[in-house]
Short mmCIF file of C-alpha atoms in Angstrom, two decimals:
data_model
loop_
_atom_site.label_atom_id
_atom_site.label_comp_id
_atom_site.label_asym_id
_atom_site.label_seq_id
_atom_site.Cartn_x
_atom_site.Cartn_y
_atom_site.Cartn_z
CA MET A 62 -47.38 0.91 10.97
CA ASP A 63 -48.07 -0.41 7.49
CA ASP A 64 -50.98 -1.82 5.87
CA THR A 65 -50.17 -5.35 7.31
CA GLY A 66 -49.86 -4.08 10.92
CA THR A 67 -45.96 -4.70 10.88
CA ARG A 68 -43.47 -2.18 11.29
CA ALA A 69 -39.95 -3.07 9.72
CA LEU A 70 -37.02 -0.96 9.99
CA SER A 71 -37.95 1.77 7.43
CA ALA A 72 -35.28 2.77 4.85
CA GLU A 73 -34.91 6.00 6.78
CA ASP A 74 -33.31 4.50 9.74
CA THR A 75 -29.91 5.43 8.57
CA TRP A 76 -26.81 7.01 10.43
CA SER A 77 -24.17 9.42 9.24
CA VAL A 78 -20.79 10.12 10.13
CA ALA A 79 -18.76 13.00 8.83
CA GLY A 80 -21.43 13.89 6.17
CA ARG A 81 -21.75 10.37 4.66
CA THR A 82 -25.08 8.44 5.39
CA PHE A 83 -25.17 4.67 5.66
CA SER A 84 -27.97 2.24 6.08
CA SER A 85 -26.17 -0.79 7.44
CA ARG A 86 -25.03 -0.56 11.01
CA LEU A 87 -22.47 -3.35 10.68
CA ILE A 88 -18.74 -2.54 9.64
CA VAL A 89 -16.64 -5.43 9.30
CA GLY A 90 -12.89 -5.75 9.27
CA THR A 91 -10.85 -7.35 6.61
CA GLY A 92 -8.19 -9.18 8.51
CA LYS A 93 -7.55 -12.89 9.44
CA TYR A 94 -9.51 -14.27 6.85
CA LYS A 95 -8.03 -17.59 4.87
CA ASP A 96 -8.20 -15.53 1.52
CA TYR A 97 -9.70 -12.28 0.13
CA ALA A 98 -12.55 -14.07 -1.62
CA THR A 99 -13.76 -15.52 1.81
CA ASN A 100 -13.43 -12.02 3.12
CA ALA A 101 -15.30 -10.53 0.17
CA ALA A 102 -18.24 -12.85 0.58
CA ALA A 103 -18.48 -12.36 4.18
CA ALA A 104 -18.56 -8.75 3.93
CA GLU A 105 -21.49 -9.08 1.48
CA ALA A 106 -23.15 -11.53 3.76
CA ALA A 107 -22.79 -8.95 6.50
CA GLY A 108 -24.53 -6.36 4.42
CA ALA A 109 -21.66 -4.23 5.40
CA GLU A 110 -21.17 -0.92 3.57
CA ILE A 111 -17.91 0.08 5.26
CA VAL A 112 -14.79 -2.25 5.76
CA THR A 113 -11.90 -1.51 7.75
CA VAL A 114 -8.49 -1.79 5.94
CA ALA A 115 -4.72 -1.63 7.14
CA ILE A 116 -1.83 -0.03 5.32
CA ARG A 117 1.24 -2.14 4.98
CA ARG A 118 4.39 -2.39 2.78
CA VAL A 119 4.08 -4.02 -0.45
CA ASN A 120 5.70 -7.54 -0.75
CA LEU A 121 8.74 -6.60 -3.28
CA SER A 122 9.57 -10.23 -3.76
CA ASP A 123 6.26 -11.37 -5.16
CA PRO A 124 4.41 -8.24 -6.60
CA SER A 125 1.92 -10.39 -8.33
CA GLN A 126 0.36 -11.91 -5.04
CA PRO A 127 -3.42 -11.16 -4.38
CA MET A 128 -4.29 -7.73 -3.44
CA LEU A 129 -7.16 -6.68 -1.19
CA VAL A 130 -8.71 -4.20 -3.74
CA ASP A 131 -9.07 -6.79 -6.48
CA HIS A 132 -11.37 -8.80 -4.35
CA VAL A 133 -12.90 -6.22 -1.67
CA LYS A 134 -13.49 -3.53 -4.15
CA PRO A 135 -13.43 0.12 -3.22
CA ASP A 136 -16.35 0.97 -5.45
CA ARG A 137 -18.39 -1.53 -3.52
CA PHE A 138 -17.32 -0.74 0.05
CA THR A 139 -16.19 2.55 1.72
CA PHE A 140 -12.74 1.73 2.95
CA LEU A 141 -12.01 2.83 6.28
CA PRO A 142 -8.10 2.91 6.67
CA ASN A 143 -6.92 2.16 10.16
CA THR A 144 -3.69 2.75 12.29
CA ALA A 145 -3.46 -0.79 13.71
CA GLY A 146 -0.03 -1.45 14.90
CA CYS A 147 0.74 2.36 15.48
CA PHE A 148 1.96 3.11 19.09
CA THR A 149 2.45 6.83 18.57
CA GLY A 150 0.53 9.88 17.10
CA GLU A 151 3.20 10.32 14.73
CA ASP A 152 2.98 6.81 13.28
CA ALA A 153 -0.55 7.09 13.06
CA VAL A 154 -0.49 10.43 11.10
CA ARG A 155 2.21 8.91 8.79
CA THR A 156 0.14 5.83 8.26
CA LEU A 157 -3.27 7.85 7.44
CA ARG A 158 -1.28 10.26 5.09
CA LEU A 159 -0.34 7.21 3.11
CA ALA A 160 -3.59 5.76 3.09
CA ARG A 161 -5.11 8.98 1.89
CA GLU A 162 -2.74 9.11 -0.92
CA ALA A 163 -3.46 5.33 -1.95
CA GLY A 164 -7.23 5.79 -1.87
CA GLY A 165 -8.09 9.35 -1.61
CA TRP A 166 -10.28 8.98 1.52
CA ASN A 167 -10.61 11.43 4.36
CA LEU A 168 -12.40 9.28 6.70
CA VAL A 169 -10.28 7.13 8.92
CA LYS A 170 -10.17 4.87 11.93
CA LEU A 171 -7.60 6.03 14.63
CA GLU A 172 -6.25 3.54 16.93
CA VAL A 173 -3.17 4.03 18.80
CA LEU A 174 -2.32 1.00 21.13
CA SER A 175 -0.50 0.67 24.34
CA ASN A 176 0.98 -2.91 24.29
CA THR A 177 0.67 -6.02 22.32
CA LYS A 178 -0.62 -8.26 25.10
CA HIS A 179 -3.92 -6.59 25.62
CA LEU A 180 -3.92 -3.99 22.75
CA LEU A 181 -5.82 -1.51 24.85
CA PRO A 182 -5.68 1.98 23.53
CA ASP A 183 -3.32 4.51 24.97
CA MET A 184 -5.85 7.28 25.36
CA GLU A 185 -3.29 10.01 25.92
CA GLU A 186 -1.49 9.38 22.72
CA THR A 187 -4.83 8.68 21.11
CA LEU A 188 -6.02 11.93 21.97
CA ARG A 189 -2.83 13.87 20.82
CA ALA A 190 -2.99 11.87 17.52
CA LEU A 191 -6.62 12.83 16.76
CA LYS A 192 -5.54 16.51 17.03
CA LEU A 193 -2.90 15.95 14.60
CA LEU A 194 -5.17 14.25 12.17
CA ILE A 195 -8.10 16.79 12.54
CA SER A 196 -5.42 19.61 11.90
CA ASP A 197 -4.44 17.90 8.71
CA GLY A 198 -7.92 17.62 7.46
CA PHE A 199 -9.08 14.10 8.24
CA ASP A 200 -12.47 13.14 9.50
CA VAL A 201 -11.49 10.61 12.32
CA MET A 202 -13.36 7.62 13.88
CA VAL A 203 -11.73 6.94 17.10
CA TYR A 204 -11.21 3.56 18.80
CA CYS A 205 -11.09 4.24 22.40
CA SER A 206 -11.52 2.73 25.80
CA ASP A 207 -14.72 2.53 27.55
CA ASP A 208 -14.25 5.49 29.52
CA PRO A 209 -16.83 8.26 29.24
CA VAL A 210 -14.52 11.01 30.43
CA TYR A 211 -12.07 10.44 27.67
CA ALA A 212 -14.88 9.73 25.23
CA LEU A 213 -15.98 13.41 25.89
CA LYS A 214 -12.50 14.67 25.46
CA LEU A 215 -12.40 12.92 22.06
CA GLU A 216 -15.47 14.36 20.95
CA GLU A 217 -14.60 17.95 22.14
CA ALA A 218 -11.46 17.58 20.10
CA GLY A 219 -13.65 16.94 17.12
CA ALA A 220 -13.75 13.10 16.56
CA ALA A 221 -16.24 12.23 13.89
CA ALA A 222 -17.35 9.26 15.74
CA ILE A 223 -16.47 7.57 19.12
CA MET A 224 -15.66 3.68 18.96
CA PRO A 225 -15.14 2.24 22.56
CA LEU A 226 -14.24 -1.27 22.96
CA GLY A 227 -16.56 -3.89 24.23
CA ALA A 228 -13.70 -6.15 25.13
CA PRO A 229 -10.14 -6.38 24.02
CA ILE A 230 -9.46 -6.71 20.16
CA GLY A 231 -9.80 -10.33 19.00
CA SER A 232 -10.95 -11.52 22.68
CA GLY A 233 -14.58 -12.40 21.64
CA ARG A 234 -15.48 -11.74 25.26
CA GLY A 235 -18.46 -9.56 24.50
CA ILE A 236 -19.49 -6.31 26.11
CA GLN A 237 -17.83 -6.05 29.56
CA ASN A 238 -19.04 -2.51 30.90
CA MET A 239 -22.71 -2.05 29.69
CA LEU A 240 -22.74 0.91 32.15
CA ASN A 241 -19.84 2.82 30.88
CA LEU A 242 -21.00 2.22 27.20
CA GLY A 243 -24.43 3.52 28.17
CA LEU A 244 -23.02 6.58 29.70
CA ILE A 245 -21.00 7.14 26.45
CA ILE A 246 -24.05 6.74 24.37
CA GLU A 247 -26.10 8.93 26.37
CA GLN A 248 -23.49 11.96 26.36
CA SER A 249 -22.35 11.73 22.73
CA LYS A 250 -23.54 14.02 20.02
CA VAL A 251 -21.54 12.04 17.29
CA PRO A 252 -22.26 8.60 16.39
CA VAL A 253 -20.93 5.84 18.89
CA LEU A 254 -19.91 2.33 17.60
CA VAL A 255 -18.87 -0.47 19.71
CA ASP A 256 -15.46 -1.58 18.11
CA ALA A 257 -13.80 -4.80 19.27
CA GLY A 258 -14.73 -7.48 21.62
CA VAL A 259 -17.93 -9.08 20.05
CA GLY A 260 -17.61 -12.62 19.96
CA THR A 261 -21.02 -13.91 18.70
CA ALA A 262 -24.41 -12.60 17.47
CA SER A 263 -25.78 -11.88 21.00
CA ASP A 264 -22.99 -9.52 21.83
CA ALA A 265 -23.73 -7.57 18.74
CA ALA A 266 -27.42 -7.55 19.61
CA VAL A 267 -26.51 -6.23 23.36
CA ALA A 268 -24.33 -3.37 21.73
CA MET A 269 -27.04 -2.36 19.56
CA GLU A 270 -29.82 -2.53 22.33
CA LEU A 271 -27.76 -0.08 24.22
CA GLY A 272 -28.48 2.30 21.70
CA CYS A 273 -25.11 2.75 19.84
CA ASP A 274 -25.21 3.65 16.21
CA ALA A 275 -23.34 0.72 14.87
CA VAL A 276 -21.01 -1.99 15.72
CA LEU A 277 -17.60 -2.91 13.99
CA MET A 278 -16.29 -6.40 14.12
CA ASN A 279 -13.40 -8.54 12.43
CA THR A 280 -12.44 -11.74 14.39
CA ALA A 281 -16.07 -12.77 15.38
CA ILE A 282 -16.74 -13.33 11.77
CA ALA A 283 -13.20 -14.31 10.44
CA GLU A 284 -12.61 -16.72 12.96
CA ALA A 285 -16.02 -18.62 13.08
CA ARG A 286 -15.97 -22.06 11.49
CA ASP A 287 -18.12 -20.73 8.77
CA PRO A 288 -17.35 -16.90 8.44
CA ILE A 289 -20.13 -16.39 5.82
CA LEU A 290 -22.95 -17.79 7.90
CA MET A 291 -21.62 -15.98 10.90
CA ALA A 292 -21.61 -12.73 8.91
CA SER A 293 -25.19 -13.22 8.15
CA ALA A 294 -25.67 -14.14 11.64
CA MET A 295 -24.47 -10.82 12.67
CA ARG A 296 -26.21 -8.71 10.22
CA HIS A 297 -29.51 -10.09 11.75
CA ALA A 298 -28.19 -9.49 15.20
CA VAL A 299 -27.45 -5.94 14.42
CA ILE A 300 -30.86 -5.34 12.94
CA ALA A 301 -32.53 -7.20 15.82
CA GLY A 302 -30.56 -5.04 18.43
CA ARG A 303 -31.54 -2.14 16.61
CA GLU A 304 -35.22 -2.70 16.19
CA ALA A 305 -35.27 -3.83 19.98
CA PHE A 306 -33.73 -0.43 20.83
CA LEU A 307 -36.27 1.52 18.83
CA ALA A 308 -39.02 -0.68 20.17
CA GLY A 309 -38.03 0.26 23.76
CA ARG A 310 -37.71 -2.79 26.01
CA MET A 311 -40.02 -3.80 28.77
CA PRO A 312 -39.08 -2.97 32.52
CA LYS A 313 -37.14 -5.38 34.31
CA ARG A 314 -39.08 -6.72 37.50
CA MET A 315 -38.27 -8.49 40.78
CA TYR A 316 -41.10 -10.80 40.60
CA ALA A 317 -43.31 -12.50 38.17
CA ASP A 318 -46.10 -10.87 36.28
CA PRO A 319 -48.39 -13.26 34.71
CA SER A 320 -49.13 -13.31 31.07
CA SER A 321 -52.53 -15.01 31.23
CA PRO A 322 -55.11 -13.10 33.44
CA LEU A 323 -55.80 -14.48 36.73
CA ALA A 324 -59.33 -13.31 36.78
CA GLY A 325 -62.14 -15.87 35.44
CA LEU A 326 -60.25 -19.11 36.30
CA ILE A 327 -62.36 -22.14 36.57
CA MET B 915 22.20 3.47 -7.64
CA ASN B 916 21.55 2.05 -4.19
CA LEU B 917 18.20 2.54 -2.71
CA THR B 918 16.39 1.31 0.39
CA ILE B 919 13.02 0.26 -0.34
CA ASN B 920 10.57 -0.78 2.49
CA GLY B 921 13.66 -1.14 4.56
CA GLU B 922 15.72 -3.40 2.34
CA PRO B 923 18.75 -2.44 0.36
CA ARG B 924 18.35 -2.72 -3.31
CA ALA B 925 20.59 -1.77 -6.38
CA PHE B 926 19.16 -0.38 -9.44
CA GLU B 927 20.48 1.00 -12.98
CA PRO B 928 19.89 4.69 -12.82
CA LEU B 929 16.29 5.50 -13.15
CA PRO B 930 14.59 8.51 -14.65
CA HIS B 931 11.85 9.11 -12.09
CA LEU B 932 9.69 7.26 -9.48
CA ALA B 933 7.30 6.03 -12.06
CA ALA B 934 10.14 4.02 -13.62
CA LEU B 935 10.82 2.68 -10.28
CA VAL B 936 7.51 1.47 -9.56
CA ALA B 937 7.31 -0.06 -12.96
CA ALA B 938 10.61 -1.72 -12.55
CA LEU B 939 9.37 -3.33 -9.28
CA GLY B 940 6.30 -4.87 -11.19
CA LEU B 941 3.90 -2.76 -8.98
CA ASP B 942 0.70 -1.15 -10.39
CA PRO B 943 0.92 2.53 -9.48
CA ARG B 944 -2.91 2.72 -8.92
CA LYS B 945 -2.79 0.48 -5.98
CA VAL B 946 0.04 1.71 -3.91
CA ALA B 947 1.32 4.73 -2.28
CA VAL B 948 4.77 6.03 -2.08
CA GLU B 949 6.86 7.89 0.35
CA ARG B 950 10.47 9.15 -0.61
CA ASN B 951 12.57 10.24 2.36
CA LEU B 952 9.59 10.32 4.41
CA GLU B 953 7.71 12.77 1.93
CA ILE B 954 4.46 11.35 0.43
CA VAL B 955 4.66 11.56 -3.44
CA PRO B 956 1.24 12.26 -4.88
CA ARG B 957 0.75 9.77 -7.54
CA SER B 958 0.23 12.31 -10.12
CA ALA B 959 3.93 13.40 -9.47
CA TYR B 960 5.61 10.16 -10.16
CA GLU B 961 6.97 11.13 -13.39
CA GLN B 962 8.17 14.49 -11.94
CA THR B 963 9.95 12.91 -9.11
CA PRO B 964 13.74 11.90 -9.35
CA VAL B 965 15.20 8.79 -7.77
CA ALA B 966 18.59 9.65 -6.20
CA ASP B 967 21.22 7.40 -4.88
CA GLY B 968 20.66 6.69 -1.16
CA ASP B 969 16.87 7.44 -1.17
CA ARG B 970 14.77 5.65 1.28
CA ILE B 971 11.61 4.71 -0.46
CA GLU B 972 8.44 3.08 1.17
CA ILE B 973 5.88 1.49 -1.01
CA VAL B 974 2.64 0.53 0.80
CA HIS B 975 -0.78 -0.69 0.03
CA PHE B 976 -4.00 -1.91 1.52
CA ILE B 977 -4.18 -5.12 3.16
CA GLY B 978 -6.91 -6.89 5.23
CA GLY B 979 -7.30 -5.32 8.85
CA GLY B 980 -9.70 -4.68 11.59
#
C-alpha cells in the first residue's frame, strides 16, 4: 500500500524470458493490418514491448514497397520472429536461421502446424524442431497445444517459454480449456503465455486471471473495427487480469452471501 | 548468367559478388537475409561471396505475422 491507500501494479511486476525482462505482458502480432502505419500505432496503443514477425521472400518485382521495419522499428520493439507456415522441423530451423541473420536475434517463436484448416500445432514435430533449434543456440518460445503432458516435454527439452493456444489461431473463440491451461501454468517453471484464440478483452483478462505470464494476440486487434482502440482495450484487460490474479479472487459459492449485514434490520 | 531467385529464373550479366546482386535487385542489404544454394550468407560476407551460373538464391525479409 502506498500513502493513498491504493496499490497499483508496481514497476517491479516484470516477467523474464531467456534473460530478458519485460514490463508489458501483452505481445502483439504484426499480421493482417491494413497497413504498417496502423500496425505500428496499434502496437504502441497496446503498450507492447515485443512484436511477432514473419520471414518471407522479398517482392523482387517491387523492391520499393513498404517494409515492416520502416514502421514497426526494431529499436522500439523486441522482434520475435516466428515460423508461421512451417510444417516440418527443418522448415522451421531454416526460417529462423534466416531470421537470425536478418535481425541478429536468438529469441524466436516456434510454431509447427499440422494442417491449414485448424492450424493446430503438430506437437511431435514441434518437439523435434525445438531440439534442433536449441542445439543451434536459439532461445525458443514454443507455440503448443493446451496439453499439459506435451507442455512438460517442451519444458524438459529446454523451451524458454510455453505458449499454449486458447483456441485455434485467428478463431477469436476465447479460452477453450481453462482446466488444462491452469495445469500447465501450475507445473511450468518457465513463463507460460496464452498464444492464439483471444477474441476480445475479456478473453485476455481470463487468461491473465488464470495466472499466465503474458498473452500473445494478433487477429483480435487487427480485425477489430478500430484496431487501435481494441489494442488499448487489450492493454487494460491484460493489466486488469494480472491485478486480479495478484489480488486473489473471492471463492465461488453455491448460494448468496449478503453484502449488507442482516443484523440491526428495522 | 542464369540464377533462380526466390524460385523465379532470372538472367543477369556476370556479377562480381553477392553484394552486387543485392544492389542490382534494388534491395537494402541491411533489411534482408540471403541464402545461396541453401547456405545462409552472413551480411558481412556479401562482398566475398561469388555468384555463379545456376545458383539458387533466396532473399527474405521481415513482414507482418502473428
